[in-house]
Coordinates of C-alpha atoms and ligand atoms in Angstrom, one line a residue:
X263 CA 20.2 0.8 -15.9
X264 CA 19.3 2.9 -12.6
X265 CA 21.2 1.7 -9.5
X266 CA 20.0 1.8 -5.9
X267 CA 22.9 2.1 -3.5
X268 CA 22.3 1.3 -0.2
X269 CA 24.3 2.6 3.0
X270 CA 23.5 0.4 5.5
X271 CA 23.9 1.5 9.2
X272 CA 27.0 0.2 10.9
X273 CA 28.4 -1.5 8.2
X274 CA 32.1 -0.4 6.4
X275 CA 30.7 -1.7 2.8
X276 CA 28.0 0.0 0.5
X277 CA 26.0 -2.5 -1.9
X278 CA 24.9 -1.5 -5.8
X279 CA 22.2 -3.1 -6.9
X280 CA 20.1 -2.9 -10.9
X281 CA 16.9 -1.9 -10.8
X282 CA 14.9 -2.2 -13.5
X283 CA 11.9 -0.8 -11.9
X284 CA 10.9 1.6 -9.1
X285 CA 7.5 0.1 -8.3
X286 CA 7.1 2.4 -5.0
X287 CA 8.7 5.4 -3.5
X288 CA 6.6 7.1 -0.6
X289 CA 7.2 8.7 3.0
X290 CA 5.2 7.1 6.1
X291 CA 5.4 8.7 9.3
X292 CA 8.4 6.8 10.6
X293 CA 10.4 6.1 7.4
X294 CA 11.0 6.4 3.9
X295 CA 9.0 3.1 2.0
X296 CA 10.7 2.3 -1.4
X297 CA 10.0 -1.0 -3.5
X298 CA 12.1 -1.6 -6.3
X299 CA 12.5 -4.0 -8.8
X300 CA 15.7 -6.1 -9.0
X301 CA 16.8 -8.7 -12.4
X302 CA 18.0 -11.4 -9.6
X303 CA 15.6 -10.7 -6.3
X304 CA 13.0 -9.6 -7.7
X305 CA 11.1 -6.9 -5.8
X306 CA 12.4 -5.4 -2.9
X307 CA 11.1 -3.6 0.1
X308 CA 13.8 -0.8 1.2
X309 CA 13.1 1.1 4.1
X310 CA 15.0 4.4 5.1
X311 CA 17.8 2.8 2.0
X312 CA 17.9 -0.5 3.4
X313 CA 17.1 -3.3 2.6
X314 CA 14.7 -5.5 4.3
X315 CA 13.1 -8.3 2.1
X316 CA 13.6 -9.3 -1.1
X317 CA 10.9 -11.7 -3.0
X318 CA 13.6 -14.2 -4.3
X319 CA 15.2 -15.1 -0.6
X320 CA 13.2 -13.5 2.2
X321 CA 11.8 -17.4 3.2
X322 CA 15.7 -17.6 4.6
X323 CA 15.5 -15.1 7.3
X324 CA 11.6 -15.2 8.5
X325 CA 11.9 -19.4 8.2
X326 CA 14.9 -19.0 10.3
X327 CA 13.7 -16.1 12.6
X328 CA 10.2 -18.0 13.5
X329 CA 10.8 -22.0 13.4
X330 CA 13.6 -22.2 15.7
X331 CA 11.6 -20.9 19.1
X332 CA 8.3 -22.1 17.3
X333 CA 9.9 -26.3 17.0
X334 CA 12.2 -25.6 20.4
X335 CA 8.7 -24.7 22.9
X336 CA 7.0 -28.1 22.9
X337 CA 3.5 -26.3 22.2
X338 CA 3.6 -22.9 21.1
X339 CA -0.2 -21.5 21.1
X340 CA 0.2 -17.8 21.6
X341 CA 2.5 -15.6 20.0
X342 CA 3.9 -12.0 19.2
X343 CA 5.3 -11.1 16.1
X344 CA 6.8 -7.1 17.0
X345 CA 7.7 -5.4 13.9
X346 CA 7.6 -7.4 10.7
X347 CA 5.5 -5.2 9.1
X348 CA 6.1 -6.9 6.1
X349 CA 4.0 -9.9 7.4
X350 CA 6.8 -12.9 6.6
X351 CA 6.9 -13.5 10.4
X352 CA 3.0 -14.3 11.1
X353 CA 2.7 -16.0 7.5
X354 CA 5.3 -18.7 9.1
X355 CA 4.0 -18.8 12.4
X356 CA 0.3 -19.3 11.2
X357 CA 2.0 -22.4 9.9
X358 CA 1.6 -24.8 13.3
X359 CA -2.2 -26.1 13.8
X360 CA -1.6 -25.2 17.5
X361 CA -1.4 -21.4 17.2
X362 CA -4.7 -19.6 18.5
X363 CA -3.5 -16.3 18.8
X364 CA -0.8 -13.9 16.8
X365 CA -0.4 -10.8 18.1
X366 CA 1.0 -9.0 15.3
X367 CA 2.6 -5.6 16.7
X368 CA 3.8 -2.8 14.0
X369 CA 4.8 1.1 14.5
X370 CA 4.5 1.8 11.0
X371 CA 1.0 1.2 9.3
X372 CA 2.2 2.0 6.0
X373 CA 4.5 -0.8 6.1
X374 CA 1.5 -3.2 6.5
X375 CA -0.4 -1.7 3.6
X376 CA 3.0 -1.6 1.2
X377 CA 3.6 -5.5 1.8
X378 CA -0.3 -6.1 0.9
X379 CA -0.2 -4.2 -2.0
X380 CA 3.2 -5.5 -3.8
X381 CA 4.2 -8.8 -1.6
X382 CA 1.3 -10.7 -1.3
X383 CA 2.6 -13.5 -0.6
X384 CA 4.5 -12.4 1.9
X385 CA 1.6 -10.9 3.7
X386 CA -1.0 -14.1 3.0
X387 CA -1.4 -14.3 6.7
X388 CA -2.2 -10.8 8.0
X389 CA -5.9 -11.5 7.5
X390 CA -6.3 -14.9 9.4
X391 CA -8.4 -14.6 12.4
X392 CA -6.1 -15.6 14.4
X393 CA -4.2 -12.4 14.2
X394 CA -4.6 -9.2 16.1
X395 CA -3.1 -6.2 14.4
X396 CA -1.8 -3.3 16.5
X397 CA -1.1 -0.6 15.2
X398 CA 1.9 0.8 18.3
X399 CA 5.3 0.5 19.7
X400 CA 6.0 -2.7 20.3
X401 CA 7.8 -2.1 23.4
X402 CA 4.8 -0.2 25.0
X403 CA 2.7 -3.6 23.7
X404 CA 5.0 -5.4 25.6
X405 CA 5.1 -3.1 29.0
X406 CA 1.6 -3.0 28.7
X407 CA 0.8 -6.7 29.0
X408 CA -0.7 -7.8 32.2
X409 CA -0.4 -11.4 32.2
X410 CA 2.4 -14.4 31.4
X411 CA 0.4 -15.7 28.4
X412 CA 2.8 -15.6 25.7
X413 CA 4.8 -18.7 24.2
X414 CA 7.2 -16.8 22.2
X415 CA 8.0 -13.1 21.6
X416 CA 9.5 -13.1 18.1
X417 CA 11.0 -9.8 17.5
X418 CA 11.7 -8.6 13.5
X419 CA 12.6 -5.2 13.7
X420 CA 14.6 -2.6 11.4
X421 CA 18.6 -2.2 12.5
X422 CA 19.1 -1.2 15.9
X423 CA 19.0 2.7 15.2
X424 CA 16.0 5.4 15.5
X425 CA 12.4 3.7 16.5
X426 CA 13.4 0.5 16.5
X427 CA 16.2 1.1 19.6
X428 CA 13.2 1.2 22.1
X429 CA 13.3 -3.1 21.6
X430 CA 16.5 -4.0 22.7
X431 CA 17.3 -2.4 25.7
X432 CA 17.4 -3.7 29.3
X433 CA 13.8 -2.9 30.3
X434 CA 12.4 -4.3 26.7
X435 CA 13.8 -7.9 27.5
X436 CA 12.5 -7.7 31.5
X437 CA 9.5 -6.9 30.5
X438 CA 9.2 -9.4 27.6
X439 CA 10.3 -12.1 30.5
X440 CA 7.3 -11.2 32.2
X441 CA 4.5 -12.3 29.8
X442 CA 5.9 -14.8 28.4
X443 CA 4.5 -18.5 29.9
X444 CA 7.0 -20.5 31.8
X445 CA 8.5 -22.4 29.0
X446 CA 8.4 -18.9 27.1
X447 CA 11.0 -17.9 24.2
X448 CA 12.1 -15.0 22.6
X449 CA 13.9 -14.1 19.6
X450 CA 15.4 -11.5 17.8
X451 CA 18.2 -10.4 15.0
X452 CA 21.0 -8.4 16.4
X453 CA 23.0 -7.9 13.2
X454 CA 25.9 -9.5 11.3
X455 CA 28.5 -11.6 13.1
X456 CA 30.8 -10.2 10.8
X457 CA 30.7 -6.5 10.7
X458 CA 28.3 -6.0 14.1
X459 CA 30.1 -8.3 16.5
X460 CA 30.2 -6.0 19.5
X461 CA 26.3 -5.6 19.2
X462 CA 25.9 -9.2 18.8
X463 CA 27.7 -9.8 22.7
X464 CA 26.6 -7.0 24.1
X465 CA 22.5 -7.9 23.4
X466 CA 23.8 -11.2 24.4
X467 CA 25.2 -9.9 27.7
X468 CA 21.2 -7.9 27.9
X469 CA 19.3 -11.1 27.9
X470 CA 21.4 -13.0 30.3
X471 CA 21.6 -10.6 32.9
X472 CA 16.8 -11.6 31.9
X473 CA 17.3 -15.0 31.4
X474 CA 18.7 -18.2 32.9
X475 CA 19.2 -19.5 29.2
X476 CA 20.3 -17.1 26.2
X477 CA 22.1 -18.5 23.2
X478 CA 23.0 -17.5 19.2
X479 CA 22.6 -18.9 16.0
X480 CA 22.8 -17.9 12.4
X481 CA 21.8 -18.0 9.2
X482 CA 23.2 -16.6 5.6
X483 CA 20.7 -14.1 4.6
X484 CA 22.3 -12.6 1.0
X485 CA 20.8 -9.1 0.9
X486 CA 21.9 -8.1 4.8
X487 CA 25.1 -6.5 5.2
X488 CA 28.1 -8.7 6.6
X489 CA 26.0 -12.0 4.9
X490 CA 26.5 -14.1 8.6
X491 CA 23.4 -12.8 10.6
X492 CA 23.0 -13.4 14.3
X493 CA 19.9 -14.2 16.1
X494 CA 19.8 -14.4 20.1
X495 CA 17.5 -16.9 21.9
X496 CA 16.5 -16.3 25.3
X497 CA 14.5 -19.1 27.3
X498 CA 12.6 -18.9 30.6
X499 CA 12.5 -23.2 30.6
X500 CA 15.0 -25.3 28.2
X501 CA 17.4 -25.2 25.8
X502 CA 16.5 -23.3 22.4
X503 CA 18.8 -25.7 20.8
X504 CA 17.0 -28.5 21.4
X505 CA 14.0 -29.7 19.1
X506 CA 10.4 -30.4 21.7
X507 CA 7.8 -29.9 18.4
X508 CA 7.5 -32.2 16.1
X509 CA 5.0 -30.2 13.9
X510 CA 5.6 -30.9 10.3
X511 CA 5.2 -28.0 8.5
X512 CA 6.3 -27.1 4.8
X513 CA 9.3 -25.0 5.0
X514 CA 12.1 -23.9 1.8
X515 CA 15.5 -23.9 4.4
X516 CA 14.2 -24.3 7.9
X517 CA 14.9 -28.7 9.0
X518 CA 15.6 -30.0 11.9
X519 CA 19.1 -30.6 10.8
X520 CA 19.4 -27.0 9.8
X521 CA 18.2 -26.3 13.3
X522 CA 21.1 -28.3 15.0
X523 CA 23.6 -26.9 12.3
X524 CA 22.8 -23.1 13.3
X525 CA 23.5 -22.6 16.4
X526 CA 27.1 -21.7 17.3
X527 CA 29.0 -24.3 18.5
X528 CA 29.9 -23.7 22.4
X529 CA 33.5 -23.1 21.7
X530 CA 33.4 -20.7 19.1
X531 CA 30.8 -19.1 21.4
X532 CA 32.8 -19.0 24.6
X533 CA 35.3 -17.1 22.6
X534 CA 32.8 -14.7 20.8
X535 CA 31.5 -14.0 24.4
X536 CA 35.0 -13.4 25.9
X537 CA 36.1 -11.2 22.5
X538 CA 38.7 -13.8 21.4
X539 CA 38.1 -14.8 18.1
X540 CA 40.9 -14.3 16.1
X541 CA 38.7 -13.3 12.8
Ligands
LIG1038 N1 14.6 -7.8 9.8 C1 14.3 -7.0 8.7 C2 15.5 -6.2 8.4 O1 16.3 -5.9 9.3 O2 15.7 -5.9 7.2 C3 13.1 -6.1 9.1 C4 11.8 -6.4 8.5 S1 10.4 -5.6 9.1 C5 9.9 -4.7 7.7 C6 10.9 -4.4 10.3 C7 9.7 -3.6 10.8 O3 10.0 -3.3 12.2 C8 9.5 -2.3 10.1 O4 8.2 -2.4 9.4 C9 9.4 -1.3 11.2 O5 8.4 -0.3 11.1 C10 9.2 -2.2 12.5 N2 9.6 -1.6 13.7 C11 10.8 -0.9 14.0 N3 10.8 -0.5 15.3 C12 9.6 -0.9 15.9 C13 9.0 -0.8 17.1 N4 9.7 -0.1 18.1 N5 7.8 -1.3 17.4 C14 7.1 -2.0 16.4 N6 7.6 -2.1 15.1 C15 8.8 -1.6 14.9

């Protein structure tokens, strides 16, 4: 059987995996698009060599990545998804009954067009009217914005390497601070607690120097590198870790007891923020 190998950036390990089918192999203008066929995972969307969703357990990562901001603001109505090309983001978000507006903010067309064609389902909600498609940087999107309309900023972008560097960097956050409404979230991944742990404080370190509350939680994703993925939450009002939305929506993973479970507790966090875990 043919194996895909991929390298991912950062990380000390390489990972092997069967493919029993290459479904896809193109070139946008960003990045190399590839969609294989795994016997576990199913089908797979690899950009540049990595790996980014796979059909069997992408609903772990995009549950965790939108629900937490979306059930911690009390009444989330505007949003924007940057990145997440894939559309997994905006299909979860469309979720709550109170959202009127998804800005849905990708660099890479091709991505967009990829997902529709072989994950469907993960795309379902790029055609709802609630969501605006724009086709640009997301950090431009975001500098661009003139007024403090936004509930949550839910950022779902490749590793923190090439295009994707432009949304984590001082002046990315500031300015994401500035449209978002005054009990405003944001969100993004910032790698695997395990092998990334000095990019995991430092983005922490970013958003606090922005916010009055930033905080961490995690969740096992199985196809990204190190396994223990790290998500920081930064709030203009209250604390992510507390649930304000009710909204019962149909999840696979994401609970409210999975939402109290994931953040770090504040020990293990004062240490990881002073570099003194012992692992
Ligand atoms: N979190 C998933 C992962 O790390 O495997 C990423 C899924 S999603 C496919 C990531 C998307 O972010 C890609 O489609 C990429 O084109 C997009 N992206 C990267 N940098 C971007 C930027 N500066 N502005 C908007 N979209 C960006």
């Amino acid at each position: 059987m043919i194996k895909f190998t991929e390298r991912a950036p950062y990380a000390p390990v390489e990972y092997l995996y069967d493919v029993e089918e290459i479904l896809y192999r193109g070139k946008s203008s960003f990045q190399e698009i590839m969609v294989i066929r795994n016997p576990y995972y199913g089908k797979m969307l690899i950009l540049d060599d990595v790996v980014q969703l796979t059909e069997r357990d992408e609903f772990f990562y995009h549950e965790m990545l939108a629900h937490v901001v979306l059930h911690a603001h009390p009444e989330p109505r505007r949003v924007a998804v940057i990145g997440g090309g894939d559309g997994g983001v905006v299909r979860e978000v469309l979720k709550y009954g109170t959202i009127e507006k998804v800005y849905f903010v990708e660099i890479d067309e091709e991505v967009i067009k990829i997902s529709r064609r072989f994950f469907p389902e993960v795309s379902s909600g790029v055609d709802d009217p609630r969501v605006e498609i724009r086709i640009m940087d997301g950090a431009d999107f975001i500098a661009k914005r003139k007024t403090a309309d936004i509930d949550a900023v839910i950022i779902d972008s490749t590793d923190i390497i090439g295009f994707a560097r432009t949304l984590f960097t001082p002046e990315f956050f500031s300015a994401v601070k500035s449209c978002l409404t005054d009990q405003g979230m944001c969100v993004t991944h910032t790698e695997s607690l395990h092998f990334h742990r000095d990019m995991v404080v430092e983005i922490q370190e970013v958003l606090k120097k922005v916010f009055p509350v930033v905080d961490l939680y995690t969740a096992t994703i199985a196809t990204y590198p190190g396994n223990w993925w790290a998500f920081a939450v930064a709030s203009k009002g209250g604390s992510p870790r507390e649930v304000r939305n009710r909204a019962s929506i149909p999840t696979k993973f994401y609970s409210e007891e999975v939402h109290g479970h994931a953040f770090l507790p504040r020990g293990l966090y004062e240490k990881l923020m002073k570099r003194e875990l012992e692992w």
